[in-house]
PDB file of C-alpha atoms in Angstrom:
ATOM      1  CA  MET A   1     -11.570  31.473  -0.849  1.00 74.00           C
ATOM      2  CA  PRO A   2     -14.408  31.094   1.681  1.00 90.00           C
ATOM      3  CA  PRO A   3     -14.422  27.844   3.719  1.00 96.00           C
ATOM      4  CA  ARG A   4     -15.889  24.888   1.833  1.00 98.00           C
ATOM      5  CA  THR A   5     -16.415  21.194   2.575  1.00 98.00           C
ATOM      6  CA  ALA A   6     -14.537  18.311   0.953  1.00 98.00           C
ATOM      7  CA  VAL A   7     -15.417  14.644   1.521  1.00 98.00           C
ATOM      8  CA  PHE A   8     -12.775  12.008   0.789  1.00 98.00           C
ATOM      9  CA  PHE A   9     -14.162   8.502   0.212  1.00 98.00           C
ATOM     10  CA  HIS A  10     -11.758   5.568   0.588  1.00 98.00           C
ATOM     11  CA  ALA A  11     -12.059   1.787   0.679  1.00 97.00           C
ATOM     12  CA  HIS A  12      -9.937   0.958   3.738  1.00 97.00           C
ATOM     13  CA  PRO A  13      -8.017   2.647   6.542  1.00 96.00           C
ATOM     14  CA  ASP A  14      -4.542   3.688   5.285  1.00 95.00           C
ATOM     15  CA  ASP A  15      -5.757   4.370   1.733  1.00 95.00           C
ATOM     16  CA  GLU A  16      -6.180   8.009   2.696  1.00 96.00           C
ATOM     17  CA  ALA A  17      -2.574   8.146   3.922  1.00 94.00           C
ATOM     18  CA  LEU A  18      -1.172   6.720   0.688  1.00 90.00           C
ATOM     19  CA  LEU A  19      -3.345   8.601  -1.787  1.00 90.00           C
ATOM     20  CA  THR A  20      -4.867  11.868  -0.575  1.00 94.00           C
ATOM     21  CA  ALA A  21      -3.273  12.777   2.768  1.00 95.00           C
ATOM     22  CA  GLY A  22      -1.344  15.750   1.397  1.00 93.00           C
ATOM     23  CA  THR A  23      -4.415  17.297  -0.203  1.00 94.00           C
ATOM     24  CA  MET A  24      -6.517  16.665   2.896  1.00 96.00           C
ATOM     25  CA  ALA A  25      -3.921  18.343   5.120  1.00 97.00           C
ATOM     26  CA  MET A  26      -3.661  21.286   2.732  1.00 96.00           C
ATOM     27  CA  LEU A  27      -7.413  21.884   2.640  1.00 97.00           C
ATOM     28  CA  ALA A  28      -7.710  21.603   6.428  1.00 98.00           C
ATOM     29  CA  ALA A  29      -4.829  24.062   6.892  1.00 98.00           C
ATOM     30  CA  GLU A  30      -6.589  26.497   4.554  1.00 97.00           C
ATOM     31  CA  GLY A  31      -9.640  26.426   6.816  1.00 98.00           C
ATOM     32  CA  HIS A  32     -11.852  24.088   4.808  1.00 98.00           C
ATOM     33  CA  ARG A  33     -13.877  21.309   6.440  1.00 98.00           C
ATOM     34  CA  VAL A  34     -12.427  17.901   5.576  1.00 98.00           C
ATOM     35  CA  VAL A  35     -14.491  14.737   6.071  1.00 98.00           C
ATOM     36  CA  LEU A  36     -13.057  11.224   5.724  1.00 98.00           C
ATOM     37  CA  VAL A  37     -15.337   8.283   4.892  1.00 98.00           C
ATOM     38  CA  VAL A  38     -14.178   4.672   4.524  1.00 98.00           C
ATOM     39  CA  ALA A  39     -16.296   1.827   3.189  1.00 98.00           C
ATOM     40  CA  THR A  40     -14.716  -0.917   5.334  1.00 97.00           C
ATOM     41  CA  ALA A  41     -12.540  -1.400   8.404  1.00 96.00           C
ATOM     42  CA  GLY A  42      -9.950  -3.290   6.328  1.00 93.00           C
ATOM     43  CA  GLU A  43     -10.263  -6.347   8.533  1.00 93.00           C
ATOM     44  CA  ARG A  44      -8.963  -8.704   5.823  1.00 88.00           C
ATOM     45  CA  GLY A  45      -5.785  -6.768   5.167  1.00 83.00           C
ATOM     46  CA  LEU A  46      -2.276  -8.088   5.664  1.00 79.00           C
ATOM     47  CA  ALA A  47      -0.781  -7.541   9.121  1.00 79.00           C
ATOM     48  CA  GLU A  48       1.147  -9.323  11.841  1.00 72.00           C
ATOM     49  CA  MET A  49      -2.139 -10.140  13.600  1.00 74.00           C
ATOM     50  CA  GLU A  50      -4.708 -12.502  12.115  1.00 73.00           C
ATOM     51  CA  PRO A  51      -7.384 -11.029   9.822  1.00 75.00           C
ATOM     52  CA  GLY A  52     -10.724 -10.469  11.517  1.00 81.00           C
ATOM     53  CA  GLU A  53     -12.599  -8.248  13.917  1.00 84.00           C
ATOM     54  CA  ALA A  54      -9.550  -7.429  16.066  1.00 90.00           C
ATOM     55  CA  LEU A  55      -7.599  -6.234  13.030  1.00 92.00           C
ATOM     56  CA  GLY A  56     -10.572  -4.158  11.908  1.00 94.00           C
ATOM     57  CA  GLU A  57     -10.766  -2.474  15.310  1.00 95.00           C
ATOM     58  CA  THR A  58      -7.027  -1.777  15.238  1.00 95.00           C
ATOM     59  CA  ARG A  59      -7.176  -0.291  11.770  1.00 96.00           C
ATOM     60  CA  LEU A  60     -10.108   1.974  12.642  1.00 97.00           C
ATOM     61  CA  LYS A  61      -8.189   3.309  15.648  1.00 97.00           C
ATOM     62  CA  GLU A  62      -5.262   3.981  13.328  1.00 97.00           C
ATOM     63  CA  LEU A  63      -7.645   5.723  10.933  1.00 98.00           C
ATOM     64  CA  TYR A  64      -8.814   8.118  13.645  1.00 98.00           C
ATOM     65  CA  ARG A  65      -5.204   8.932  14.557  1.00 98.00           C
ATOM     66  CA  SER A  66      -4.369   9.558  10.910  1.00 98.00           C
ATOM     67  CA  ALA A  67      -7.442  11.752  10.439  1.00 98.00           C
ATOM     68  CA  ALA A  68      -6.579  13.853  13.486  1.00 98.00           C
ATOM     69  CA  LEU A  69      -3.054  14.417  12.188  1.00 98.00           C
ATOM     70  CA  LEU A  70      -4.462  15.594   8.852  1.00 98.00           C
ATOM     71  CA  GLY A  71      -6.970  17.963  10.426  1.00 98.00           C
ATOM     72  CA  CYS A  72     -10.139  16.077   9.522  1.00 98.00           C
ATOM     73  CA  ALA A  73     -13.320  17.358  11.164  1.00 98.00           C
ATOM     74  CA  ARG A  74     -15.269  14.086  10.866  1.00 98.00           C
ATOM     75  CA  VAL A  75     -14.590  10.400  10.222  1.00 98.00           C
ATOM     76  CA  GLU A  76     -17.210   7.829   9.204  1.00 98.00           C
ATOM     77  CA  CYS A  77     -17.127   4.113   8.306  1.00 98.00           C
ATOM     78  CA  LEU A  78     -19.996   2.777   6.200  1.00 98.00           C
ATOM     79  CA  GLY A  79     -19.569  -0.628   7.859  1.00 97.00           C
ATOM     80  CA  TYR A  80     -19.174  -2.895   4.838  1.00 97.00           C
ATOM     81  CA  GLY A  81     -16.950  -5.971   4.953  1.00 95.00           C
ATOM     82  CA  ASP A  82     -13.454  -5.918   3.472  1.00 94.00           C
ATOM     83  CA  SER A  83     -13.588  -7.878   0.203  1.00 91.00           C
ATOM     84  CA  GLY A  84      -9.950  -8.993   0.473  1.00 85.00           C
ATOM     85  CA  LEU A  85      -7.002  -8.763  -1.888  1.00 75.00           C
ATOM     86  CA  SER A  86      -7.987 -11.374  -4.484  1.00 72.00           C
ATOM     87  CA  PRO A  87      -8.852 -10.092  -7.969  1.00 66.00           C
ATOM     88  CA  LYS A  88     -12.589  -9.372  -8.121  1.00 63.00           C
ATOM     89  CA  GLY A  89     -12.791 -10.446  -4.478  1.00 63.00           C
ATOM     90  CA  GLY A  90     -12.092 -14.112  -5.121  1.00 60.00           C
ATOM     91  CA  SER A  91     -14.948 -16.612  -4.793  1.00 64.00           C
ATOM     92  CA  ALA A  92     -18.123 -15.684  -2.945  1.00 66.00           C
ATOM     93  CA  GLU A  93     -17.344 -18.317  -0.311  1.00 67.00           C
ATOM     94  CA  GLU A  94     -14.121 -16.468   0.595  1.00 75.00           C
ATOM     95  CA  ARG A  95     -15.830 -13.144   1.214  1.00 81.00           C
ATOM     96  CA  PRO A  96     -17.813 -11.955   4.248  1.00 81.00           C
ATOM     97  CA  ASP A  97     -21.582 -11.779   3.840  1.00 86.00           C
ATOM     98  CA  ASN A  98     -21.515  -7.979   3.708  1.00 92.00           C
ATOM     99  CA  ALA A  99     -18.459  -7.635   1.428  1.00 94.00           C
ATOM    100  CA  PHE A 100     -18.314  -4.203  -0.135  1.00 96.00           C
ATOM    101  CA  ILE A 101     -18.059  -5.507  -3.690  1.00 94.00           C
ATOM    102  CA  ASP A 102     -21.298  -7.452  -3.157  1.00 94.00           C
ATOM    103  CA  ALA A 103     -23.116  -4.396  -1.818  1.00 95.00           C
ATOM    104  CA  ASP A 104     -26.041  -2.985  -3.735  1.00 97.00           C
ATOM    105  CA  THR A 105     -24.521   0.043  -5.471  1.00 97.00           C
ATOM    106  CA  GLU A 106     -27.639   2.161  -5.052  1.00 98.00           C
ATOM    107  CA  ALA A 107     -27.965   1.404  -1.334  1.00 98.00           C
ATOM    108  CA  ALA A 108     -24.284   2.122  -0.674  1.00 98.00           C
ATOM    109  CA  ALA A 109     -24.486   5.302  -2.737  1.00 98.00           C
ATOM    110  CA  LYS A 110     -27.479   6.510  -0.728  1.00 98.00           C
ATOM    111  CA  ALA A 111     -25.563   5.935   2.514  1.00 98.00           C
ATOM    112  CA  LEU A 112     -22.684   8.049   1.222  1.00 98.00           C
ATOM    113  CA  ALA A 113     -25.049  10.616  -0.308  1.00 98.00           C
ATOM    114  CA  ALA A 114     -26.672  11.109   3.105  1.00 98.00           C
ATOM    115  CA  ILE A 115     -23.289  12.220   4.466  1.00 98.00           C
ATOM    116  CA  LEU A 116     -22.689  14.461   1.461  1.00 98.00           C
ATOM    117  CA  GLN A 117     -26.083  16.101   1.934  1.00 98.00           C
ATOM    118  CA  GLU A 118     -25.664  16.466   5.698  1.00 98.00           C
ATOM    119  CA  GLU A 119     -22.288  18.099   5.159  1.00 98.00           C
ATOM    120  CA  GLN A 120     -23.496  20.146   2.182  1.00 98.00           C
ATOM    121  CA  ALA A 121     -20.316  18.928   0.507  1.00 98.00           C
ATOM    122  CA  ASP A 122     -18.803  21.006  -2.263  1.00 97.00           C
ATOM    123  CA  LEU A 123     -16.380  18.275  -3.350  1.00 96.00           C
ATOM    124  CA  LEU A 124     -16.143  14.488  -3.282  1.00 96.00           C
ATOM    125  CA  ALA A 125     -12.824  12.719  -3.902  1.00 96.00           C
ATOM    126  CA  ILE A 126     -12.925   9.062  -5.000  1.00 95.00           C
ATOM    127  CA  TYR A 127     -10.717   6.773  -7.158  1.00 94.00           C
ATOM    128  CA  ASP A 128     -10.321   6.511 -10.910  1.00 93.00           C
ATOM    129  CA  PRO A 129     -12.450   3.948 -12.824  1.00 92.00           C
ATOM    130  CA  ALA A 130      -9.673   1.338 -12.595  1.00 90.00           C
ATOM    131  CA  GLY A 131      -9.600   1.656  -8.825  1.00 90.00           C
ATOM    132  CA  GLY A 132      -5.924   2.539  -9.146  1.00 88.00           C
ATOM    133  CA  TYR A 133      -4.223  -0.833  -9.354  1.00 84.00           C
ATOM    134  CA  GLY A 134      -7.534  -2.694  -9.598  1.00 86.00           C
ATOM    135  CA  HIS A 135      -8.365  -3.645  -6.003  1.00 89.00           C
ATOM    136  CA  PRO A 136     -12.049  -4.708  -6.136  1.00 91.00           C
ATOM    137  CA  ASP A 137     -13.054  -2.464  -3.231  1.00 95.00           C
ATOM    138  CA  HIS A 138     -11.356   0.516  -4.917  1.00 95.00           C
ATOM    139  CA  VAL A 139     -13.315  -0.085  -8.112  1.00 94.00           C
ATOM    140  CA  GLN A 140     -16.489  -0.197  -6.033  1.00 96.00           C
ATOM    141  CA  VAL A 141     -15.541   3.120  -4.397  1.00 97.00           C
ATOM    142  CA  HIS A 142     -15.509   4.687  -7.860  1.00 96.00           C
ATOM    143  CA  ARG A 143     -18.925   3.281  -8.774  1.00 97.00           C
ATOM    144  CA  VAL A 144     -20.566   4.119  -5.459  1.00 98.00           C
ATOM    145  CA  GLY A 145     -18.951   7.546  -5.245  1.00 97.00           C
ATOM    146  CA  LYS A 146     -20.023   8.646  -8.722  1.00 96.00           C
ATOM    147  CA  ARG A 147     -23.607   7.627  -8.020  1.00 98.00           C
ATOM    148  CA  ALA A 148     -23.622   9.220  -4.541  1.00 98.00           C
ATOM    149  CA  ALA A 149     -22.447  12.550  -5.940  1.00 97.00           C
ATOM    150  CA  LYS A 150     -25.268  12.488  -8.468  1.00 97.00           C
ATOM    151  CA  ILE A 151     -27.858  11.705  -5.784  1.00 98.00           C
ATOM    152  CA  ALA A 152     -26.550  14.414  -3.472  1.00 98.00           C
ATOM    153  CA  GLY A 153     -25.924  16.978  -6.185  1.00 97.00           C
ATOM    154  CA  THR A 154     -22.267  17.348  -5.190  1.00 96.00           C
ATOM    155  CA  GLU A 155     -20.809  19.650  -7.799  1.00 92.00           C
ATOM    156  CA  ILE A 156     -17.122  18.671  -7.887  1.00 93.00           C
ATOM    157  CA  VAL A 157     -16.034  15.026  -8.159  1.00 93.00           C
ATOM    158  CA  LEU A 158     -12.295  14.350  -8.267  1.00 93.00           C
ATOM    159  CA  GLU A 159     -10.555  11.012  -8.752  1.00 93.00           C
ATOM    160  CA  ALA A 160      -7.304  10.190  -6.975  1.00 92.00           C
ATOM    161  CA  THR A 161      -4.952   8.596  -9.458  1.00 90.00           C
ATOM    162  CA  VAL A 162      -1.389   8.297 -10.760  1.00 86.00           C
ATOM    163  CA  ASN A 163      -0.031   8.998 -14.240  1.00 87.00           C
ATOM    164  CA  ARG A 164       0.557   5.494 -15.614  1.00 88.00           C
ATOM    165  CA  ASP A 165       2.652   6.617 -18.616  1.00 88.00           C
ATOM    166  CA  PRO A 166       6.011   6.994 -16.814  1.00 84.00           C
ATOM    167  CA  LEU A 167       5.222   3.900 -14.756  1.00 81.00           C
ATOM    168  CA  LEU A 168       4.756   1.804 -17.901  1.00 85.00           C
ATOM    169  CA  TRP A 169       7.959   3.208 -19.417  1.00 86.00           C
ATOM    170  CA  LEU A 170       9.904   2.361 -16.274  1.00 83.00           C
ATOM    171  CA  LEU A 171       8.547  -1.211 -16.170  1.00 80.00           C
ATOM    172  CA  ARG A 172       9.371  -1.779 -19.841  1.00 83.00           C
ATOM    173  CA  VAL A 173      12.928  -0.524 -19.393  1.00 83.00           C
ATOM    174  CA  ALA A 174      13.335  -2.631 -16.248  1.00 80.00           C
ATOM    175  CA  GLY A 175      12.082  -5.671 -18.181  1.00 80.00           C
ATOM    176  CA  ARG A 176      15.106  -5.460 -20.470  1.00 83.00           C
ATOM    177  CA  PHE A 177      17.464  -6.043 -17.588  1.00 81.00           C
ATOM    178  CA  TYR A 178      15.365  -7.934 -15.046  1.00 77.00           C
ATOM    179  CA  LYS A 179      13.241 -11.045 -15.448  1.00 77.00           C
ATOM    180  CA  PHE A 180       9.957 -10.459 -13.619  1.00 73.00           C
ATOM    181  CA  PRO A 181       8.374 -13.461 -11.864  1.00 73.00           C
ATOM    182  CA  PRO A 182       5.749 -15.342 -13.936  1.00 71.00           C
ATOM    183  CA  GLU A 183       2.848 -14.014 -11.848  1.00 63.00           C
ATOM    184  CA  PHE A 184       3.859 -10.390 -12.547  1.00 68.00           C
ATOM    185  CA  ASP A 185       2.248  -9.220 -15.802  1.00 75.00           C
ATOM    186  CA  VAL A 186       3.379  -5.775 -16.906  1.00 75.00           C
ATOM    187  CA  ARG A 187       0.409  -5.591 -19.265  1.00 77.00           C
ATOM    188  CA  THR A 188      -1.974  -5.244 -16.313  1.00 77.00           C
ATOM    189  CA  PHE A 189      -0.589  -1.732 -15.776  1.00 78.00           C
ATOM    190  CA  GLU A 190      -1.752  -0.700 -19.244  1.00 83.00           C
ATOM    191  CA  SER A 191      -5.255  -0.289 -17.818  1.00 85.00           C
ATOM    192  CA  ALA A 192      -4.276   0.716 -14.272  1.00 85.00           C
ATOM    193  CA  TYR A 193      -4.502   4.257 -12.911  1.00 86.00           C
ATOM    194  CA  SER A 194      -4.906   6.953 -15.625  1.00 88.00           C
ATOM    195  CA  ALA A 195      -3.268   8.043 -18.861  1.00 86.00           C
ATOM    196  CA  GLY A 196      -1.371  11.302 -18.463  1.00 85.00           C
ATOM    197  CA  GLU A 197      -3.539  13.122 -21.003  1.00 84.00           C
ATOM    198  CA  THR A 198      -6.654  12.604 -18.839  1.00 85.00           C
ATOM    199  CA  ILE A 199      -5.155  14.119 -15.699  1.00 86.00           C
ATOM    200  CA  THR A 200      -6.502  17.618 -15.136  1.00 86.00           C
ATOM    201  CA  HIS A 201      -5.238  18.478 -11.620  1.00 88.00           C
ATOM    202  CA  ARG A 202      -1.770  18.434 -10.141  1.00 87.00           C
ATOM    203  CA  VAL A 203      -1.838  19.708  -6.579  1.00 89.00           C
ATOM    204  CA  ASN A 204       1.438  20.732  -4.972  1.00 89.00           C
ATOM    205  CA  VAL A 205       1.328  19.485  -1.382  1.00 90.00           C
ATOM    206  CA  ARG A 206       5.058  19.450  -0.604  1.00 89.00           C
ATOM    207  CA  ARG A 207       4.476  21.856   2.282  1.00 92.00           C
ATOM    208  CA  TYR A 208       2.437  19.116   3.939  1.00 93.00           C
ATOM    209  CA  THR A 209       5.080  16.397   3.807  1.00 91.00           C
ATOM    210  CA  ARG A 210       5.221  16.171   7.595  1.00 93.00           C
ATOM    211  CA  GLN A 211       1.483  15.601   7.938  1.00 95.00           C
ATOM    212  CA  LYS A 212       1.435  13.035   5.142  1.00 92.00           C
ATOM    213  CA  ARG A 213       4.282  11.030   6.617  1.00 92.00           C
ATOM    214  CA  ALA A 214       2.711  11.200  10.084  1.00 95.00           C
ATOM    215  CA  SER A 215      -0.554   9.934   8.588  1.00 95.00           C
ATOM    216  CA  MET A 216       1.253   6.976   6.992  1.00 92.00           C
ATOM    217  CA  ALA A 217       3.117   6.219  10.219  1.00 93.00           C
ATOM    218  CA  ALA A 218      -0.188   6.154  12.133  1.00 95.00           C
ATOM    219  CA  HIS A 219      -1.123   2.966  10.262  1.00 94.00           C
ATOM    220  CA  ALA A 220       1.487   0.839  12.016  1.00 90.00           C
ATOM    221  CA  SER A 221      -0.375  -2.432  11.452  1.00 90.00           C
ATOM    222  CA  GLN A 222      -0.002  -2.011   7.683  1.00 86.00           C
ATOM    223  CA  ALA A 223       3.755  -1.585   7.662  1.00 77.00           C
ATOM    224  CA  SER A 224       4.259  -5.329   8.111  1.00 68.00           C
ATOM    225  CA  GLY A 225       2.698  -8.628   7.118  1.00 61.00           C
ATOM    226  CA  GLY A 226       2.835 -10.616   3.889  1.00 54.00           C
ATOM    227  CA  ASP A 227       5.901 -11.979   2.138  1.00 47.00           C
ATOM    228  CA  SER A 228       7.637  -8.671   1.355  1.00 44.00           C
ATOM    229  CA  ASP A 229       7.852  -5.040   2.412  1.00 50.00           C
ATOM    230  CA  ARG A 230       4.470  -3.363   2.353  1.00 59.00           C
ATOM    231  CA  THR A 231       3.813  -0.312   0.181  1.00 68.00           C
ATOM    232  CA  LEU A 232       3.340   1.910   3.197  1.00 69.00           C
ATOM    233  CA  ALA A 233       6.608   0.772   4.794  1.00 68.00           C
ATOM    234  CA  VAL A 234       8.509   1.331   1.543  1.00 64.00           C
ATOM    235  CA  MET A 235       7.068   4.828   1.096  1.00 68.00           C
ATOM    236  CA  LEU A 236       8.098   5.787   4.619  1.00 71.00           C
ATOM    237  CA  LYS A 237      11.683   4.953   3.640  1.00 67.00           C
ATOM    238  CA  VAL A 238      11.595   7.085   0.480  1.00 64.00           C
ATOM    239  CA  PRO A 239      13.217  10.568   0.598  1.00 60.00           C
ATOM    240  CA  ARG A 240      10.631  13.007   1.785  1.00 55.00           C
ATOM    241  CA  PRO A 241       9.635  15.006  -1.309  1.00 47.00           C
ATOM    242  CA  LEU A 242       9.324  11.998  -3.614  1.00 46.00           C
ATOM    243  CA  PRO A 243       5.954  10.482  -2.600  1.00 44.00           C
ATOM    244  CA  LEU A 244       4.305  13.867  -3.004  1.00 42.00           C
ATOM    245  CA  ARG A 245       5.179  14.032  -6.694  1.00 41.00           C
ATOM    246  CA  LEU A 246       3.353  10.812  -7.471  1.00 39.00           C
ATOM    247  CA  ARG A 247      -0.148  11.849  -6.456  1.00 46.00           C
ATOM    248  CA  HIS A 248      -2.508  13.561  -8.853  1.00 45.00           C
ATOM    249  CA  ARG A 249      -6.163  14.380  -9.206  1.00 49.00           C
ATOM    250  CA  VAL A 250      -8.226  13.627 -12.246  1.00 47.00           C
ATOM    251  CA  VAL A 251     -11.666  14.957 -13.096  1.00 50.00           C
ATOM    252  CA  ARG A 252     -13.570  14.595 -16.339  1.00 48.00           C
ATOM    253  CA  PRO A 253     -14.941  17.996 -17.522  1.00 51.00           C
ATOM    254  CA  PRO A 254     -13.753  19.571 -20.793  1.00 55.00           C
ATOM    255  CA  ARG A 255     -10.488  21.481 -20.457  1.00 63.00           C
ATOM    256  CA  PRO A 256      -9.665  24.705 -22.318  1.00 65.00           C
ATOM    257  CA  ALA A 257      -6.442  23.379 -23.888  1.00 71.00           C
ATOM    258  CA  PRO A 258      -4.666  20.012 -24.228  1.00 67.00           C
ATOM    259  CA  GLY A 259      -2.368  19.391 -21.292  1.00 71.00           C
ATOM    260  CA  ALA A 260      -3.834  22.172 -19.156  1.00 79.00           C
ATOM    261  CA  ARG A 261      -3.708  21.460 -15.420  1.00 84.00           C
ATOM    262  CA  LEU A 262      -5.488  22.937 -12.420  1.00 88.00           C
ATOM    263  CA  THR A 263      -3.529  23.353  -9.210  1.00 89.00           C
ATOM    264  CA  HIS A 264      -6.181  23.406  -6.469  1.00 92.00           C
ATOM    265  CA  PRO A 265      -9.043  20.946  -5.809  1.00 93.00           C
ATOM    266  CA  PHE A 266     -11.642  23.738  -5.838  1.00 93.00           C
ATOM    267  CA  ASP A 267     -10.329  25.358  -9.036  1.00 89.00           C
ATOM    268  CA  ARG A 268     -12.588  25.347 -12.097  1.00 84.00           C
ATOM    269  CA  TRP A 269     -11.862  25.769 -15.784  1.00 80.00           C
ATOM    270  CA  PRO A 270     -12.549  29.323 -17.029  1.00 77.00           C
ATOM    271  CA  SER A 271     -16.014  29.561 -18.542  1.00 67.00           C
TER     272      SER A 271
END
């Protein structure tokens, strides 16, 4: 396969480590050009330090370290404000003036499209329509990314996601033996991520476990903070192959047969 260019669009620093690091490392190792774009600096994320400009600067430095470990050729931040963790971004008074979820979709899409056009990108990776678990900035990444690809004429658009079917089964079984706290509603996962039947790509990146784990470890500020262990910290404790089995790609063209899966981001269905 001749070298091609893939752009990965994420909401915050560390999202790339959790969701697409293995695929990014694989493509870079194969000789493709990998570009990482984030919408925000993640300055309102949880960490030991107080949210704000200093945290944003720290997280961007961590992003550059992560990108270097994955073999990225370019890193860009669109400069929008982190909308925070509240559902739908909370009240407008809680958000920064330039919060990503308040951004004009067309303007943000044009900013991303300019990078896609400059890079002559063959592929753009974003999130599924639910934004994974529903973070407002992740949902906005999906909207902005889809529009940017259309403006730029980027041919392949993939969505990073997880098969929610086994996750729902596991939560339902666990609910028989464990009483979840009142604020935890299992039903919210019924619309999170993607149904298994819609997933068209499953990329084996087990050979790139070392790079993925190094990418996660680069985001040290996100391994602490909040009332419990952070997702990134928990995943770093998991046996090495396991995280790599949880990441999938989903794209929406017709497939030749039910359940068919592609195994490489640049693969196409037979015509």
